[in-house]
Amino acid sequence: MANDPTRDTPTRLLDAARREFATYGIAGARVDRIAEQAAANKQRLYSYFGSKEQLFSKVLACAYQDLSEQVPVPTTREGLERYVGQVFDYHRHDPSLVRLLAWEGLHYGDAKIPGEEERHAYYLSKNEALCKALSPTSPQEVGHLLMTLIGIASWPFVVEQQRRLMAGLVAGSEEGWSQLRASLTAYGSAVIHARLPAFEPASGIASGVESGLDSGVISEADFSELEGHP
């Protein structure tokens, strides 16, 4: 709970702010509402974080730290194969990060964001670590691949209405969730295979794609098209 007295004030403020920003975005979030939910004085919020924009930046940094701890960016080919499913599971448990990122994109567009240098360094370090495992690919190529895999895993949580209307997935359908996860992981494996043709499929790649083909999750035509457009 955000107003749990056993938690320190900055933590309560960050928890309340994460919920507020995920729901209303940067422009729509209310500092007084965050302070009230955290059982804190609004002036304490400003003394800890400076401004609403700086608070949002800190909230997002904490959310990224949580993601990196629970779902580290892979540094091996085998880890890459599991990544789409792991990111999907994380966002299903807590979709607030994708909502924060969507609001950030709408608010700043292509303009510089607070803490941009630190975020860029974070991405670059992950790209370079994975690049070493997938040599001779470049960090830029790895970045393109990771962006694609993250997009596959997270898009259903950005556009919940499409998830419901296009995939026919309702919130309580465990079978539907399992089918969607299987479909996305199969497409992720197909993309990895298409983008890294110089490597022999790691354990699980072929079986993952074949299981998708057998179940109708991904068609032969779809897979051929992916292979033809790396």
Short mmCIF file of C-alpha atoms in Angstrom, two decimals:
data_model
loop_
_atom_site.label_atom_id
_atom_site.label_comp_id
_atom_site.label_asym_id
_atom_site.label_seq_id
_atom_site.Cartn_x
_atom_site.Cartn_y
_atom_site.Cartn_z
CA MET A 1 0.00 0.00 0.00
CA ALA A 2 1.25 3.48 -0.85
CA ASN A 3 0.34 4.85 2.59
CA ASP A 4 1.98 2.00 4.53
CA PRO A 5 3.66 3.79 7.47
CA THR A 6 6.46 1.21 7.54
CA ARG A 7 7.72 2.46 4.19
CA ASP A 8 9.78 5.64 3.92
CA THR A 9 8.29 8.75 2.38
CA PRO A 10 10.26 8.75 -0.91
CA THR A 11 9.27 5.13 -1.55
CA ARG A 12 5.60 5.85 -0.86
CA LEU A 13 5.75 8.84 -3.20
CA LEU A 14 7.39 6.82 -5.98
CA ASP A 15 4.81 4.02 -5.65
CA ALA A 16 1.92 6.49 -5.76
CA ALA A 17 3.53 8.38 -8.64
CA ARG A 18 3.98 5.21 -10.68
CA ARG A 19 0.27 4.48 -10.46
CA GLU A 20 -0.67 8.10 -11.15
CA PHE A 21 1.61 8.51 -14.18
CA ALA A 22 0.65 5.12 -15.62
CA THR A 23 -3.01 6.14 -15.45
CA TYR A 24 -2.90 9.82 -16.44
CA GLY A 25 0.47 10.45 -18.10
CA ILE A 26 2.84 13.31 -17.38
CA ALA A 27 0.49 16.14 -18.29
CA GLY A 28 -2.57 14.63 -16.61
CA ALA A 29 -0.92 13.52 -13.37
CA ARG A 30 -1.67 15.62 -10.29
CA VAL A 31 1.08 16.24 -7.75
CA ASP A 32 -1.43 16.87 -4.96
CA ARG A 33 -3.14 13.55 -5.75
CA ILE A 34 0.21 11.72 -5.62
CA ALA A 35 1.02 13.32 -2.27
CA GLU A 36 -2.40 12.45 -0.88
CA GLN A 37 -2.13 8.80 -1.97
CA ALA A 38 1.32 8.61 -0.40
CA ALA A 39 0.13 10.22 2.84
CA ALA A 40 2.80 12.89 2.38
CA ASN A 41 3.03 16.65 2.12
CA LYS A 42 3.21 18.02 -1.42
CA GLN A 43 6.19 20.17 -0.47
CA ARG A 44 8.06 17.02 0.57
CA LEU A 45 7.56 15.70 -2.94
CA TYR A 46 9.16 18.79 -4.47
CA SER A 47 12.02 18.69 -1.95
CA TYR A 48 12.77 15.07 -2.82
CA PHE A 49 12.27 15.14 -6.59
CA GLY A 50 12.32 18.78 -7.75
CA SER A 51 9.51 18.81 -10.33
CA LYS A 52 6.80 16.63 -11.79
CA GLU A 53 8.96 15.87 -14.83
CA GLN A 54 11.89 14.87 -12.64
CA LEU A 55 9.59 12.70 -10.57
CA PHE A 56 8.39 10.96 -13.72
CA SER A 57 12.00 10.37 -14.79
CA LYS A 58 12.78 8.81 -11.41
CA VAL A 59 9.66 6.64 -11.56
CA LEU A 60 10.66 5.37 -14.99
CA ALA A 61 14.23 4.72 -13.85
CA CYS A 62 12.91 2.63 -10.96
CA ALA A 63 10.59 0.75 -13.30
CA TYR A 64 13.52 -0.05 -15.61
CA GLN A 65 15.58 -1.22 -12.66
CA ASP A 66 12.77 -3.56 -11.63
CA LEU A 67 12.51 -4.93 -15.19
CA SER A 68 16.28 -5.42 -15.48
CA GLU A 69 16.32 -7.33 -12.19
CA GLN A 70 13.40 -9.58 -13.07
CA VAL A 71 14.05 -9.93 -16.82
CA PRO A 72 17.71 -9.16 -17.59
CA VAL A 73 18.52 -8.36 -21.21
CA PRO A 74 19.97 -11.63 -22.55
CA THR A 75 23.68 -12.00 -23.21
CA THR A 76 23.47 -15.35 -25.04
CA ARG A 77 21.64 -16.73 -28.03
CA GLU A 78 19.77 -19.15 -25.78
CA GLY A 79 18.69 -16.32 -23.51
CA LEU A 80 17.49 -14.34 -26.50
CA GLU A 81 15.20 -17.22 -27.42
CA ARG A 82 13.42 -16.95 -24.06
CA TYR A 83 13.26 -13.17 -23.99
CA VAL A 84 9.90 -12.52 -25.71
CA GLY A 85 8.07 -14.87 -23.35
CA GLN A 86 9.78 -13.40 -20.30
CA VAL A 87 8.98 -9.81 -21.27
CA PHE A 88 5.40 -10.82 -22.08
CA ASP A 89 5.00 -12.43 -18.65
CA TYR A 90 6.46 -9.37 -16.91
CA HIS A 91 4.05 -6.95 -18.60
CA ARG A 92 1.11 -9.22 -18.02
CA HIS A 93 1.88 -9.17 -14.30
CA ASP A 94 2.40 -5.40 -14.26
CA PRO A 95 1.61 -3.37 -17.42
CA SER A 96 2.56 -0.04 -15.84
CA LEU A 97 5.98 0.15 -17.52
CA VAL A 98 4.60 -0.02 -21.05
CA ARG A 99 2.03 2.62 -20.12
CA LEU A 100 4.74 4.88 -18.71
CA LEU A 101 6.77 4.50 -21.90
CA ALA A 102 3.73 5.20 -24.06
CA TRP A 103 2.96 8.38 -22.10
CA GLU A 104 6.62 9.43 -22.29
CA GLY A 105 6.58 9.00 -26.07
CA LEU A 106 3.39 11.05 -26.41
CA HIS A 107 4.69 13.78 -24.10
CA TYR A 108 8.21 14.25 -25.47
CA GLY A 109 7.96 12.84 -28.98
CA ASP A 110 11.45 12.89 -30.51
CA ALA A 111 12.67 15.63 -28.17
CA LYS A 112 15.33 15.01 -25.56
CA ILE A 113 14.03 13.38 -22.39
CA PRO A 114 15.26 13.92 -18.83
CA GLY A 115 18.06 11.50 -18.04
CA GLU A 116 18.58 10.73 -21.71
CA GLU A 117 22.34 10.18 -21.39
CA GLU A 118 21.88 7.61 -18.64
CA ARG A 119 19.13 5.80 -20.57
CA HIS A 120 21.24 5.71 -23.73
CA ALA A 121 24.22 4.33 -21.79
CA TYR A 122 21.96 1.64 -20.31
CA TYR A 123 20.70 0.55 -23.72
CA LEU A 124 24.18 0.65 -25.24
CA SER A 125 25.70 -1.51 -22.51
CA LYS A 126 23.01 -4.15 -23.03
CA ASN A 127 23.42 -4.05 -26.81
CA GLU A 128 27.18 -4.43 -26.55
CA ALA A 129 26.93 -7.34 -24.11
CA LEU A 130 24.57 -9.24 -26.40
CA CYS A 131 26.62 -8.23 -29.44
CA LYS A 132 29.64 -10.08 -28.03
CA ALA A 133 27.60 -13.25 -27.82
CA LEU A 134 26.26 -12.84 -31.37
CA SER A 135 29.43 -11.64 -33.12
CA PRO A 136 29.82 -10.50 -35.89
CA THR A 137 26.61 -8.53 -35.48
CA SER A 138 27.00 -4.85 -34.56
CA PRO A 139 25.48 -3.09 -31.51
CA GLN A 140 23.14 -1.25 -33.87
CA GLU A 141 21.92 -4.49 -35.43
CA VAL A 142 21.42 -5.96 -31.98
CA GLY A 143 19.48 -2.82 -31.00
CA HIS A 144 17.18 -3.29 -33.99
CA LEU A 145 16.64 -6.92 -33.04
CA LEU A 146 15.92 -6.16 -29.38
CA MET A 147 13.50 -3.39 -30.34
CA THR A 148 11.63 -5.84 -32.56
CA LEU A 149 11.46 -8.54 -29.89
CA ILE A 150 10.39 -6.07 -27.20
CA GLY A 151 7.73 -4.72 -29.56
CA ILE A 152 6.39 -8.21 -30.20
CA ALA A 153 6.16 -8.90 -26.46
CA SER A 154 4.84 -5.55 -25.27
CA TRP A 155 2.50 -4.25 -28.00
CA PRO A 156 -0.55 -6.22 -26.75
CA PHE A 157 -0.26 -4.32 -23.45
CA VAL A 158 0.05 -0.91 -25.14
CA VAL A 159 -3.13 -1.33 -27.20
CA GLU A 160 -5.42 -3.36 -24.99
CA GLN A 161 -8.38 -2.61 -27.24
CA GLN A 162 -6.65 -4.29 -30.20
CA ARG A 163 -5.76 -7.23 -28.00
CA ARG A 164 -9.44 -7.64 -27.22
CA LEU A 165 -10.92 -6.83 -30.64
CA MET A 166 -8.34 -8.36 -32.97
CA ALA A 167 -7.22 -11.36 -30.92
CA GLY A 168 -10.54 -11.89 -29.15
CA LEU A 169 -8.75 -12.07 -25.82
CA VAL A 170 -10.74 -11.36 -22.69
CA ALA A 171 -9.09 -10.71 -19.34
CA GLY A 172 -10.02 -13.99 -17.64
CA SER A 173 -9.20 -16.38 -20.48
CA GLU A 174 -6.08 -18.31 -19.45
CA GLU A 175 -6.30 -20.39 -22.62
CA GLY A 176 -6.40 -17.21 -24.70
CA TRP A 177 -3.39 -15.78 -22.87
CA SER A 178 -1.44 -19.01 -23.39
CA GLN A 179 -2.27 -19.03 -27.11
CA LEU A 180 -1.21 -15.40 -27.49
CA ARG A 181 2.06 -16.02 -25.66
CA ALA A 182 2.81 -19.07 -27.82
CA SER A 183 2.08 -17.10 -30.97
CA LEU A 184 4.32 -14.20 -29.99
CA THR A 185 7.21 -16.39 -28.89
CA ALA A 186 7.01 -18.34 -32.17
CA TYR A 187 7.18 -15.11 -34.16
CA GLY A 188 10.06 -13.96 -31.98
CA SER A 189 11.98 -17.16 -32.77
CA ALA A 190 11.27 -16.69 -36.47
CA VAL A 191 12.60 -13.13 -36.35
CA ILE A 192 15.77 -14.24 -34.54
CA HIS A 193 16.33 -16.99 -37.11
CA ALA A 194 15.80 -14.53 -39.97
CA ARG A 195 17.99 -11.78 -38.52
CA LEU A 196 20.88 -14.03 -37.46
CA PRO A 197 21.20 -16.43 -40.41
CA ALA A 198 24.92 -17.01 -39.84
CA PHE A 199 24.24 -18.90 -36.64
CA GLU A 200 22.95 -22.41 -36.25
CA PRO A 201 19.60 -22.39 -34.43
CA ALA A 202 20.14 -22.62 -30.70
CA SER A 203 18.35 -25.30 -28.73
CA GLY A 204 14.67 -24.50 -28.79
CA ILE A 205 14.59 -22.28 -31.91
CA ALA A 206 13.54 -24.92 -34.40
CA SER A 207 11.27 -26.70 -31.96
CA GLY A 208 9.65 -23.43 -30.91
CA VAL A 209 8.90 -22.40 -34.49
CA GLU A 210 7.86 -25.89 -35.52
CA SER A 211 5.44 -26.14 -32.61
CA GLY A 212 3.95 -22.85 -33.72
CA LEU A 213 3.60 -24.15 -37.28
CA ASP A 214 2.03 -27.40 -36.11
CA SER A 215 -0.48 -25.61 -33.92
CA GLY A 216 -1.43 -23.07 -36.56
CA VAL A 217 -0.02 -20.21 -34.50
CA ILE A 218 2.35 -19.24 -37.33
CA SER A 219 1.80 -20.38 -40.89
CA GLU A 220 4.33 -21.72 -43.38
CA ALA A 221 3.65 -18.67 -45.57
CA ASP A 222 4.22 -16.30 -42.67
CA PHE A 223 7.52 -17.96 -41.77
CA SER A 224 8.70 -17.91 -45.40
CA GLU A 225 7.87 -14.22 -45.60
CA LEU A 226 9.85 -13.51 -42.44
CA GLU A 227 12.84 -15.40 -43.81
CA GLY A 228 12.69 -13.45 -47.03
CA HIS A 229 12.65 -10.08 -45.24
CA PRO A 230 15.39 -10.07 -42.60
#
